Amino acid sequence: PQSEGGAPETGETLITEGRATIVFPSANEVFYNPVQGFNRDLTCAVLTEFARLQLRPKGIRVVLPGEEELGGSPPSPPEGGDPLTAPETPRTARPGEACEGGLRVLEALAASGLRSVRFAREVPGLGAIVASDCSPRAAALMARNVARNGVGELVTPRLADARMLMYQSKAEREPFDVIDLDPYGSPAPFLDAAVQAVSEGGLLCVTCTDMAVMAGNSAETCYSKYGAVSLKGKFCHEMALRIILHSLDLRANCYQRFVVPLLSVSADFYVRVFVRVFTGQAKVKASASKQALVFHCVGCGSHHLQRLGRATSHGSGFKYGAATGPPVGPTCEFCQQRHQVGGPVWAEPLHDPAFVERVLVALERSPGRFSTEPRLRGMLSVIAEELSDVPLYYTLDGLSSTIRSNTPSLLQLRSALLHAGFRVSLSHACRNAVKTDAPPAVLWDIMRCWAKLHPVKRERLPDSSPAARILSVEPTLQASFALHEDANPSSRKRGLKRFPENPEAFWGPKARAKAGGGLSPSLQDKRERLQNKRTQRPDGAGLKQFPCKRFKEGTCPRGEQCCYSHEPP
C-alpha cells in the first residue's frame, strides 16, 4: 500500500509507471525519461527470472500474482541447480515483501528512484535494494518516493558516488547480486567497479545511450571509452551491443572474471545488456578467442570477422594461441574497394536462448503485468528466432542500393537463401535486417539473379562503381525466389508487435538534468528553431532572428536585402 506522505509540492508532478507512483520536479533538476519505460519493464521481467534461477537452489519459490492458480513458477530447473535438493516445503517470495536470503540489488545511478521502487513493488525474491545517486536533490527525492510507496523495508536511498560505493562493497566483501547501471550517456566510467562489485554468477545490467559514439560517428571516442573502434555500417546497432559486451569482458578479465550474456537488446536510442559475471582463470584464457575484428568494405558493405585468438581441443581441455588471418585481401573481392577495420567486438552469441524462453513463458503466465507487454513479447520472440552463431547482418535496402536495383521483399530474399541451403533469420536491432550464415559471395550471386529478373540500367553505372563491378560477374548460383515454406518467421505470422512506431513526436533522449534546476527548453521548440531552417522556410521568413555570420566578418554583400539579422549582438 502507498503511504500518504510525500505529497507533491508546488512545481512537482505525480508520475505513475507500473505499480509505482513517484513525485517528480517539473523543473529539470532530476532526470526522468518516459521513453525508458520499456527498459524498466524489461529489467523487471529479466530480474524476476534471474531471481527464480538464483533462489530455487536455496529452497525459495518466486511467485507472481496469478501464478499460484496456475501451479506456481515454471518447472524447468535452473542451470547448475537440482530441484531434488530443494526442501519439500519451499518458502515463497512475493512482490513487495523482503525475502530473507533474497537478492541484494544496487541501482547505482538512481535519480528519482523510480526503478528501485518498481523493483521493490513488482519483483519477488529481493532481500535489499540500495538506490544511490551523487546528487543531493536526487537523494532527497528518492527518500520521499520510497516513503510514498511504502517500500522503506526494502529500499535504502544513499547519497554516494556510484564508483566509490561499488569499490567499498568489494573491499568489505559484501558484493551485490544485481547491479543496474543506467547513466545519462556512457557507462564506461562505472564498468571497472561494477565487474568487481557483483557477486559470483551475479547479474550486471548496463544501458548505453551514447549511440552516436557506438554507431560509428566518433570511432576514436568509442575506442577511448570501450576499447573498440566503431564502424558506420548498416549493422551498427548490433555492433554497438557487441562493443559493450567486449568492453565488459575485457574489464572483467583483469580480475580473472568473464561474462556470459543472458540478453542483449537494441531499442529506441539505446542498447541494454544483461550479463552474468563468473570467476575462473581457465575460462578467462578463452576470452581472446571470443573477440573479433570486423573488416567492412566501404564499397559494397560486405563484412568479414577475424578472431583475435584460437581455441583448439587438446586432450580433455583446450589449447589457446594466436589466430591466423586476415580473412580478406588488400581490396574487396567483389568491388575492389578498400576495407575499414573495426573492433574488437564480442563474436559469441548475444543471448541465452533458454533464459529468453523463460522470460517469454513468464510473460504469458502473467498477462497485463507490464504496459509494454505487446512490445516485450514481440521483441523477445524475434530474439528467440535470431541465429545466435551469426554475428552482424545485412539489410534489404543496403544490398539493393549497392547494385542500384529495386528492393526484393523480405520473403523473397529469405526464400532464395533457404532454397540455396542456408539458414536465415531476422534481427531485433533492425526491421529489414537479414541475418544469414551464407557467405557474401552467395548473397551477391542472389542479388545478381535478382538484377536479371529486374534489370538495372547498366549504361548509367560508372565502370568503377561497386554496382558495375558486382554485376559484371555472372552468378554461379541460380537463385529461386519462389516462396519457401519457412520464409515467413513465426513472430511475423502471429502479427506480434516487433517494431512499433513511436507513440508521439520527438520520442527519444531528453535534456540532461541541471544541478541548479531551472526549466529545460523543449527539445521540439529547439529543433524547430535551429534545424532545417531553409527547408522549412523556403522564402526565408523568420530567419531575421538569427545573426548573419558574414555581417560579423564584415563581408556580407546583401546589405539590407539579407534574410539574416544585421543587428549588433
PDB file of C-alpha atoms in Angstrom, residues 157-399:
ATOM      1  CA  PRO A 157      18.437   5.585  -0.519  1.00  0.00           C
ATOM      2  CA  ARG A 158      22.112   6.588  -0.498  1.00  0.00           C
ATOM      3  CA  LEU A 159      23.907   9.821  -1.317  1.00  0.00           C
ATOM      4  CA  ALA A 160      27.182   8.490  -2.699  1.00  0.00           C
ATOM      5  CA  ASP A 161      29.419   8.277  -5.730  1.00  0.00           C
ATOM      6  CA  ALA A 162      28.489   5.084  -7.578  1.00  0.00           C
ATOM      7  CA  ARG A 163      32.099   4.009  -8.143  1.00  0.00           C
ATOM      8  CA  MET A 164      33.133   4.510  -4.518  1.00  0.00           C
ATOM      9  CA  LEU A 165      30.063   2.626  -3.319  1.00  0.00           C
ATOM     10  CA  MET A 166      30.893  -0.369  -5.528  1.00  0.00           C
ATOM     11  CA  TYR A 167      34.589  -0.359  -4.646  1.00  0.00           C
ATOM     12  CA  GLN A 168      33.623  -0.219  -0.976  1.00  0.00           C
ATOM     13  CA  SER A 169      31.312  -3.209  -1.309  1.00  0.00           C
ATOM     14  CA  LYS A 170      34.179  -5.107  -2.952  1.00  0.00           C
ATOM     15  CA  ALA A 171      36.581  -4.158  -0.150  1.00  0.00           C
ATOM     16  CA  GLU A 172      34.085  -5.155   2.560  1.00  0.00           C
ATOM     17  CA  ARG A 173      33.323  -8.435   0.770  1.00  0.00           C
ATOM     18  CA  GLU A 174      29.637  -7.605   0.526  1.00  0.00           C
ATOM     19  CA  PRO A 175      29.015  -7.926  -3.219  1.00  0.00           C
ATOM     20  CA  PHE A 176      25.693  -7.225  -4.877  1.00  0.00           C
ATOM     21  CA  ASP A 177      23.772  -9.992  -6.636  1.00  0.00           C
ATOM     22  CA  VAL A 178      22.416  -7.469  -9.162  1.00  0.00           C
ATOM     23  CA  ILE A 179      23.946  -4.161 -10.278  1.00  0.00           C
ATOM     24  CA  ASP A 180      21.947  -1.889 -12.567  1.00  0.00           C
ATOM     25  CA  LEU A 181      23.813   0.842 -14.468  1.00  0.00           C
ATOM     26  CA  ASP A 182      21.649   3.243 -16.455  1.00  0.00           C
ATOM     27  CA  PRO A 183      23.595   6.511 -16.702  1.00  0.00           C
ATOM     28  CA  TYR A 184      22.966   9.567 -18.807  1.00  0.00           C
ATOM     29  CA  GLY A 185      25.350   8.826 -21.690  1.00  0.00           C
ATOM     30  CA  SER A 186      28.185   6.339 -21.383  1.00  0.00           C
ATOM     31  CA  PRO A 187      28.538   3.773 -18.578  1.00  0.00           C
ATOM     32  CA  ALA A 188      32.294   3.455 -19.259  1.00  0.00           C
ATOM     33  CA  PRO A 189      33.449   5.181 -16.011  1.00  0.00           C
ATOM     34  CA  PHE A 190      31.488   2.674 -13.899  1.00  0.00           C
ATOM     35  CA  LEU A 191      32.305  -0.635 -15.595  1.00  0.00           C
ATOM     36  CA  ASP A 192      35.562  -1.373 -13.769  1.00  0.00           C
ATOM     37  CA  ALA A 193      33.923  -1.025 -10.352  1.00  0.00           C
ATOM     38  CA  ALA A 194      30.807  -2.932 -11.442  1.00  0.00           C
ATOM     39  CA  VAL A 195      32.591  -6.089 -12.644  1.00  0.00           C
ATOM     40  CA  GLN A 196      34.336  -6.291  -9.263  1.00  0.00           C
ATOM     41  CA  ALA A 197      31.365  -5.496  -7.018  1.00  0.00           C
ATOM     42  CA  VAL A 198      28.949  -8.063  -8.499  1.00  0.00           C
ATOM     43  CA  SER A 199      28.771 -11.459  -6.802  1.00  0.00           C
ATOM     44  CA  GLU A 200      29.820 -14.775  -8.335  1.00  0.00           C
ATOM     45  CA  GLY A 201      27.257 -15.562 -11.012  1.00  0.00           C
ATOM     46  CA  GLY A 202      25.598 -12.208 -10.329  1.00  0.00           C
ATOM     47  CA  LEU A 203      23.706 -10.108 -12.856  1.00  0.00           C
ATOM     48  CA  LEU A 204      25.066  -6.923 -14.397  1.00  0.00           C
ATOM     49  CA  CYS A 205      22.529  -4.736 -16.255  1.00  0.00           C
ATOM     50  CA  VAL A 206      24.088  -1.972 -18.377  1.00  0.00           C
ATOM     51  CA  THR A 207      22.500   0.696 -20.585  1.00  0.00           C
ATOM     52  CA  CYS A 208      24.390   2.791 -23.163  1.00  0.00           C
ATOM     53  CA  THR A 209      22.674   5.852 -24.616  1.00  0.00           C
ATOM     54  CA  ASP A 210      25.725   7.290 -26.385  1.00  0.00           C
ATOM     55  CA  MET A 211      24.730   5.647 -29.647  1.00  0.00           C
ATOM     56  CA  ALA A 212      26.330   8.303 -31.845  1.00  0.00           C
ATOM     57  CA  VAL A 213      29.689   7.170 -30.462  1.00  0.00           C
ATOM     58  CA  MET A 214      28.941   3.446 -30.606  1.00  0.00           C
ATOM     59  CA  ALA A 215      27.358   3.535 -34.077  1.00  0.00           C
ATOM     60  CA  GLY A 216      30.405   4.939 -35.861  1.00  0.00           C
ATOM     61  CA  ASN A 217      30.130   8.732 -35.726  1.00  0.00           C
ATOM     62  CA  SER A 218      33.133   9.046 -33.374  1.00  0.00           C
ATOM     63  CA  ALA A 219      35.265   5.941 -33.735  1.00  0.00           C
ATOM     64  CA  GLU A 220      38.170   7.419 -31.775  1.00  0.00           C
ATOM     65  CA  THR A 221      35.895   8.350 -28.859  1.00  0.00           C
ATOM     66  CA  CYS A 222      34.419   4.838 -28.897  1.00  0.00           C
ATOM     67  CA  TYR A 223      37.928   3.391 -28.594  1.00  0.00           C
ATOM     68  CA  SER A 224      38.790   5.652 -25.655  1.00  0.00           C
ATOM     69  CA  LYS A 225      35.632   4.620 -23.784  1.00  0.00           C
ATOM     70  CA  TYR A 226      35.148   0.973 -24.725  1.00  0.00           C
ATOM     71  CA  GLY A 227      38.459  -0.191 -26.196  1.00  0.00           C
ATOM     72  CA  ALA A 228      36.931  -0.820 -29.627  1.00  0.00           C
ATOM     73  CA  VAL A 229      36.639   1.110 -32.898  1.00  0.00           C
ATOM     74  CA  SER A 230      33.053   1.513 -34.089  1.00  0.00           C
ATOM     75  CA  LEU A 231      32.065   1.421 -37.761  1.00  0.00           C
ATOM     76  CA  LYS A 232      29.299   3.296 -39.555  1.00  0.00           C
ATOM     77  CA  GLY A 233      27.681   0.316 -41.286  1.00  0.00           C
ATOM     78  CA  LYS A 234      24.149  -0.978 -41.699  1.00  0.00           C
ATOM     79  CA  PHE A 235      24.858  -3.361 -38.803  1.00  0.00           C
ATOM     80  CA  CYS A 236      25.870  -0.556 -36.413  1.00  0.00           C
ATOM     81  CA  HIS A 237      23.192  -1.260 -33.785  1.00  0.00           C
ATOM     82  CA  GLU A 238      24.201  -4.881 -33.331  1.00  0.00           C
ATOM     83  CA  MET A 239      27.855  -3.875 -33.415  1.00  0.00           C
ATOM     84  CA  ALA A 240      27.124  -1.478 -30.538  1.00  0.00           C
ATOM     85  CA  LEU A 241      25.846  -4.420 -28.486  1.00  0.00           C
ATOM     86  CA  ARG A 242      28.972  -6.406 -29.297  1.00  0.00           C
ATOM     87  CA  ILE A 243      31.221  -3.459 -28.398  1.00  0.00           C
ATOM     88  CA  ILE A 244      29.785  -3.086 -24.891  1.00  0.00           C
ATOM     89  CA  LEU A 245      29.965  -6.871 -24.333  1.00  0.00           C
ATOM     90  CA  HIS A 246      33.611  -6.808 -25.433  1.00  0.00           C
ATOM     91  CA  SER A 247      34.316  -3.943 -23.046  1.00  0.00           C
ATOM     92  CA  LEU A 248      32.640  -5.716 -20.113  1.00  0.00           C
ATOM     93  CA  ASP A 249      34.522  -8.957 -20.753  1.00  0.00           C
ATOM     94  CA  LEU A 250      37.830  -7.121 -21.183  1.00  0.00           C
ATOM     95  CA  ARG A 251      37.466  -5.316 -17.857  1.00  0.00           C
ATOM     96  CA  ALA A 252      36.320  -8.477 -16.085  1.00  0.00           C
ATOM     97  CA  ASN A 253      39.326 -10.388 -17.446  1.00  0.00           C
ATOM     98  CA  CYS A 254      41.632  -8.074 -15.453  1.00  0.00           C
ATOM     99  CA  TYR A 255      40.282  -9.707 -12.281  1.00  0.00           C
ATOM    100  CA  GLN A 256      40.181 -13.308 -13.591  1.00  0.00           C
ATOM    101  CA  ARG A 257      36.479 -12.952 -14.328  1.00  0.00           C
ATOM    102  CA  PHE A 258      34.415 -13.343 -17.519  1.00  0.00           C
ATOM    103  CA  VAL A 259      30.903 -12.530 -18.674  1.00  0.00           C
ATOM    104  CA  VAL A 260      28.091 -14.716 -20.028  1.00  0.00           C
ATOM    105  CA  PRO A 261      25.345 -12.744 -21.839  1.00  0.00           C
ATOM    106  CA  LEU A 262      21.749 -13.579 -20.939  1.00  0.00           C
ATOM    107  CA  LEU A 263      20.019 -10.962 -23.092  1.00  0.00           C
ATOM    108  CA  SER A 264      21.223  -8.075 -25.277  1.00  0.00           C
ATOM    109  CA  VAL A 265      18.731  -5.572 -26.671  1.00  0.00           C
ATOM    110  CA  SER A 266      18.933  -2.629 -29.067  1.00  0.00           C
ATOM    111  CA  ALA A 267      15.832  -0.455 -28.715  1.00  0.00           C
ATOM    112  CA  ASP A 268      14.891   3.136 -29.476  1.00  0.00           C
ATOM    113  CA  PHE A 269      18.030   5.249 -28.942  1.00  0.00           C
ATOM    114  CA  TYR A 270      19.978   2.941 -26.595  1.00  0.00           C
ATOM    115  CA  VAL A 271      21.362  -0.551 -26.099  1.00  0.00           C
ATOM    116  CA  ARG A 272      20.810  -2.668 -22.994  1.00  0.00           C
ATOM    117  CA  VAL A 273      22.724  -5.799 -21.971  1.00  0.00           C
ATOM    118  CA  PHE A 274      22.168  -8.322 -19.166  1.00  0.00           C
ATOM    119  CA  VAL A 275      25.238 -10.429 -18.370  1.00  0.00           C
ATOM    120  CA  ARG A 276      26.266 -12.803 -15.619  1.00  0.00           C
ATOM    121  CA  VAL A 277      29.786 -12.476 -14.204  1.00  0.00           C
ATOM    122  CA  PHE A 278      31.815 -15.547 -13.173  1.00  0.00           C
ATOM    123  CA  THR A 279      35.338 -16.159 -11.906  1.00  0.00           C
ATOM    124  CA  GLY A 280      37.695 -18.721 -13.423  1.00  0.00           C
ATOM    125  CA  GLN A 281      41.254 -18.450 -14.660  1.00  0.00           C
ATOM    126  CA  ALA A 282      40.862 -21.307 -17.142  1.00  0.00           C
ATOM    127  CA  LYS A 283      37.748 -19.771 -18.716  1.00  0.00           C
ATOM    128  CA  VAL A 284      39.377 -16.348 -18.931  1.00  0.00           C
ATOM    129  CA  LYS A 285      42.028 -17.816 -21.242  1.00  0.00           C
ATOM    130  CA  ALA A 286      39.287 -18.418 -23.813  1.00  0.00           C
ATOM    131  CA  SER A 287      38.261 -14.743 -23.893  1.00  0.00           C
ATOM    132  CA  ALA A 288      40.650 -13.811 -26.719  1.00  0.00           C
ATOM    133  CA  SER A 289      39.009 -16.371 -28.992  1.00  0.00           C
ATOM    134  CA  LYS A 290      35.604 -14.790 -28.251  1.00  0.00           C
ATOM    135  CA  GLN A 291      36.622 -11.388 -29.669  1.00  0.00           C
ATOM    136  CA  ALA A 292      36.988 -10.461 -33.329  1.00  0.00           C
ATOM    137  CA  LEU A 293      37.980  -7.624 -35.619  1.00  0.00           C
ATOM    138  CA  VAL A 294      35.463  -6.553 -38.286  1.00  0.00           C
ATOM    139  CA  PHE A 295      36.593  -5.939 -41.893  1.00  0.00           C
ATOM    140  CA  HIS A 296      33.935  -3.805 -43.593  1.00  0.00           C
ATOM    141  CA  CYS A 297      34.095  -2.944 -47.309  1.00  0.00           C
ATOM    142  CA  VAL A 298      33.475   0.751 -47.932  1.00  0.00           C
ATOM    143  CA  GLY A 299      32.087  -0.003 -51.404  1.00  0.00           C
ATOM    144  CA  CYS A 300      29.631  -2.898 -51.264  1.00  0.00           C
ATOM    145  CA  GLY A 301      29.262  -3.239 -47.488  1.00  0.00           C
ATOM    146  CA  SER A 302      30.459  -6.867 -47.267  1.00  0.00           C
ATOM    147  CA  HIS A 303      31.884  -7.744 -43.882  1.00  0.00           C
ATOM    148  CA  HIS A 304      34.185 -10.433 -42.518  1.00  0.00           C
ATOM    149  CA  LEU A 305      35.226 -11.268 -38.963  1.00  0.00           C
ATOM    150  CA  GLN A 306      38.763 -12.082 -37.815  1.00  0.00           C
ATOM    151  CA  ARG A 307      39.024 -13.755 -34.407  1.00  0.00           C
ATOM    152  CA  LEU A 308      41.782 -12.472 -32.135  1.00  0.00           C
ATOM    153  CA  GLY A 309      42.583 -15.879 -30.665  1.00  0.00           C
ATOM    154  CA  ARG A 310      42.186 -19.552 -31.435  1.00  0.00           C
ATOM    155  CA  ALA A 311      40.994 -22.333 -29.137  1.00  0.00           C
ATOM    156  CA  THR A 312      41.661 -25.945 -30.177  1.00  0.00           C
ATOM    157  CA  SER A 313      40.801 -29.181 -28.397  1.00  0.00           C
ATOM    158  CA  HIS A 314      43.778 -30.686 -26.604  1.00  0.00           C
ATOM    159  CA  GLY A 315      43.022 -33.898 -24.766  1.00  0.00           C
ATOM    160  CA  SER A 316      40.382 -33.180 -22.151  1.00  0.00           C
ATOM    161  CA  GLY A 317      40.910 -29.413 -22.361  1.00  0.00           C
ATOM    162  CA  PHE A 318      41.769 -26.677 -24.810  1.00  0.00           C
ATOM    163  CA  LYS A 319      44.929 -25.160 -26.169  1.00  0.00           C
ATOM    164  CA  TYR A 320      44.944 -21.435 -26.881  1.00  0.00           C
ATOM    165  CA  GLY A 321      47.006 -19.482 -29.353  1.00  0.00           C
ATOM    166  CA  ALA A 322      47.018 -16.621 -31.819  1.00  0.00           C
ATOM    167  CA  ALA A 323      44.615 -16.715 -34.731  1.00  0.00           C
ATOM    168  CA  THR A 324      45.719 -16.648 -38.372  1.00  0.00           C
ATOM    169  CA  GLY A 325      44.478 -14.184 -40.962  1.00  0.00           C
ATOM    170  CA  PRO A 326      43.393 -11.808 -42.332  1.00  0.00           C
ATOM    171  CA  PRO A 327      40.193 -13.136 -43.968  1.00  0.00           C
ATOM    172  CA  VAL A 328      40.346 -10.577 -46.808  1.00  0.00           C
ATOM    173  CA  GLY A 329      42.864  -9.378 -49.387  1.00  0.00           C
ATOM    174  CA  PRO A 330      44.143  -5.823 -49.905  1.00  0.00           C
ATOM    175  CA  THR A 331      40.877  -4.958 -51.674  1.00  0.00           C
ATOM    176  CA  CYS A 332      37.353  -6.354 -51.700  1.00  0.00           C
ATOM    177  CA  GLU A 333      36.972  -9.383 -53.974  1.00  0.00           C
ATOM    178  CA  PHE A 334      33.561  -8.152 -55.162  1.00  0.00           C
ATOM    179  CA  CYS A 335      34.023  -4.408 -55.801  1.00  0.00           C
ATOM    180  CA  GLN A 336      37.811  -3.838 -55.466  1.00  0.00           C
ATOM    181  CA  GLN A 337      37.297  -1.180 -52.775  1.00  0.00           C
ATOM    182  CA  ARG A 338      39.233  -0.877 -49.510  1.00  0.00           C
ATOM    183  CA  HIS A 339      38.195  -2.266 -46.129  1.00  0.00           C
ATOM    184  CA  GLN A 340      37.654  -0.423 -42.881  1.00  0.00           C
ATOM    185  CA  VAL A 341      38.795  -2.259 -39.741  1.00  0.00           C
ATOM    186  CA  GLY A 342      36.675  -2.029 -36.599  1.00  0.00           C
ATOM    187  CA  GLY A 343      36.509  -3.714 -33.235  1.00  0.00           C
ATOM    188  CA  PRO A 344      37.441  -5.802 -31.402  1.00  0.00           C
ATOM    189  CA  VAL A 345      33.865  -6.866 -30.749  1.00  0.00           C
ATOM    190  CA  TRP A 346      32.191  -9.766 -28.951  1.00  0.00           C
ATOM    191  CA  ALA A 347      31.811 -12.540 -31.538  1.00  0.00           C
ATOM    192  CA  GLU A 348      29.912 -15.097 -29.416  1.00  0.00           C
ATOM    193  CA  PRO A 349      26.101 -15.328 -29.017  1.00  0.00           C
ATOM    194  CA  LEU A 350      24.322 -12.235 -27.674  1.00  0.00           C
ATOM    195  CA  HIS A 351      21.628 -14.154 -25.803  1.00  0.00           C
ATOM    196  CA  ASP A 352      20.964 -17.286 -23.781  1.00  0.00           C
ATOM    197  CA  PRO A 353      18.033 -18.901 -25.676  1.00  0.00           C
ATOM    198  CA  ALA A 354      16.853 -20.883 -22.643  1.00  0.00           C
ATOM    199  CA  PHE A 355      16.707 -17.739 -20.491  1.00  0.00           C
ATOM    200  CA  VAL A 356      14.884 -15.773 -23.208  1.00  0.00           C
ATOM    201  CA  GLU A 357      12.322 -18.578 -23.400  1.00  0.00           C
ATOM    202  CA  ARG A 358      11.840 -18.431 -19.610  1.00  0.00           C
ATOM    203  CA  VAL A 359      11.106 -14.699 -19.775  1.00  0.00           C
ATOM    204  CA  LEU A 360       8.605 -15.266 -22.606  1.00  0.00           C
ATOM    205  CA  VAL A 361       6.837 -18.033 -20.683  1.00  0.00           C
ATOM    206  CA  ALA A 362       6.614 -15.810 -17.599  1.00  0.00           C
ATOM    207  CA  LEU A 363       5.022 -13.023 -19.660  1.00  0.00           C
ATOM    208  CA  GLU A 364       2.387 -15.456 -20.924  1.00  0.00           C
ATOM    209  CA  ARG A 365       1.672 -16.657 -17.380  1.00  0.00           C
ATOM    210  CA  SER A 366       1.181 -13.108 -16.046  1.00  0.00           C
ATOM    211  CA  PRO A 367      -0.706 -11.175 -18.746  1.00  0.00           C
ATOM    212  CA  GLY A 368      -1.169  -7.476 -18.121  1.00  0.00           C
ATOM    213  CA  ARG A 369       1.817  -7.209 -15.801  1.00  0.00           C
ATOM    214  CA  PHE A 370       3.531  -4.550 -17.952  1.00  0.00           C
ATOM    215  CA  SER A 371       2.134  -1.715 -20.044  1.00  0.00           C
ATOM    216  CA  THR A 372       4.665  -2.504 -22.787  1.00  0.00           C
ATOM    217  CA  GLU A 373       3.883  -6.234 -22.772  1.00  0.00           C
ATOM    218  CA  PRO A 374       2.965  -6.447 -26.517  1.00  0.00           C
ATOM    219  CA  ARG A 375       6.329  -4.957 -27.465  1.00  0.00           C
ATOM    220  CA  LEU A 376       8.163  -7.126 -24.929  1.00  0.00           C
ATOM    221  CA  ARG A 377       6.618 -10.298 -26.351  1.00  0.00           C
ATOM    222  CA  GLY A 378       7.308  -9.208 -29.921  1.00  0.00           C
ATOM    223  CA  MET A 379      10.934  -8.247 -29.364  1.00  0.00           C
ATOM    224  CA  LEU A 380      11.758 -11.327 -27.281  1.00  0.00           C
ATOM    225  CA  SER A 381      10.118 -13.559 -29.911  1.00  0.00           C
ATOM    226  CA  VAL A 382      12.334 -12.067 -32.629  1.00  0.00           C
ATOM    227  CA  ILE A 383      15.363 -12.504 -30.349  1.00  0.00           C
ATOM    228  CA  ALA A 384      14.436 -16.169 -29.817  1.00  0.00           C
ATOM    229  CA  GLU A 385      14.392 -16.647 -33.622  1.00  0.00           C
ATOM    230  CA  GLU A 386      17.764 -14.980 -34.255  1.00  0.00           C
ATOM    231  CA  LEU A 387      20.710 -17.055 -35.482  1.00  0.00           C
ATOM    232  CA  SER A 388      22.882 -16.990 -32.365  1.00  0.00           C
ATOM    233  CA  ASP A 389      26.093 -18.063 -34.119  1.00  0.00           C
ATOM    234  CA  VAL A 390      25.994 -15.405 -36.892  1.00  0.00           C
ATOM    235  CA  PRO A 391      27.431 -12.031 -35.874  1.00  0.00           C
ATOM    236  CA  LEU A 392      26.127  -8.885 -37.612  1.00  0.00           C
ATOM    237  CA  TYR A 393      23.690  -8.705 -40.534  1.00  0.00           C
ATOM    238  CA  TYR A 394      22.913  -7.232 -43.943  1.00  0.00           C
ATOM    239  CA  THR A 395      19.851  -5.176 -44.835  1.00  0.00           C
ATOM    240  CA  LEU A 396      17.450  -5.401 -47.761  1.00  0.00           C
ATOM    241  CA  ASP A 397      17.906  -1.779 -48.749  1.00  0.00           C
ATOM    242  CA  GLY A 398      21.683  -2.000 -48.327  1.00  0.00           C
ATOM    243  CA  LEU A 399      22.021  -4.940 -50.717  1.00  0.00           C
TER     244      LEU A 399
END
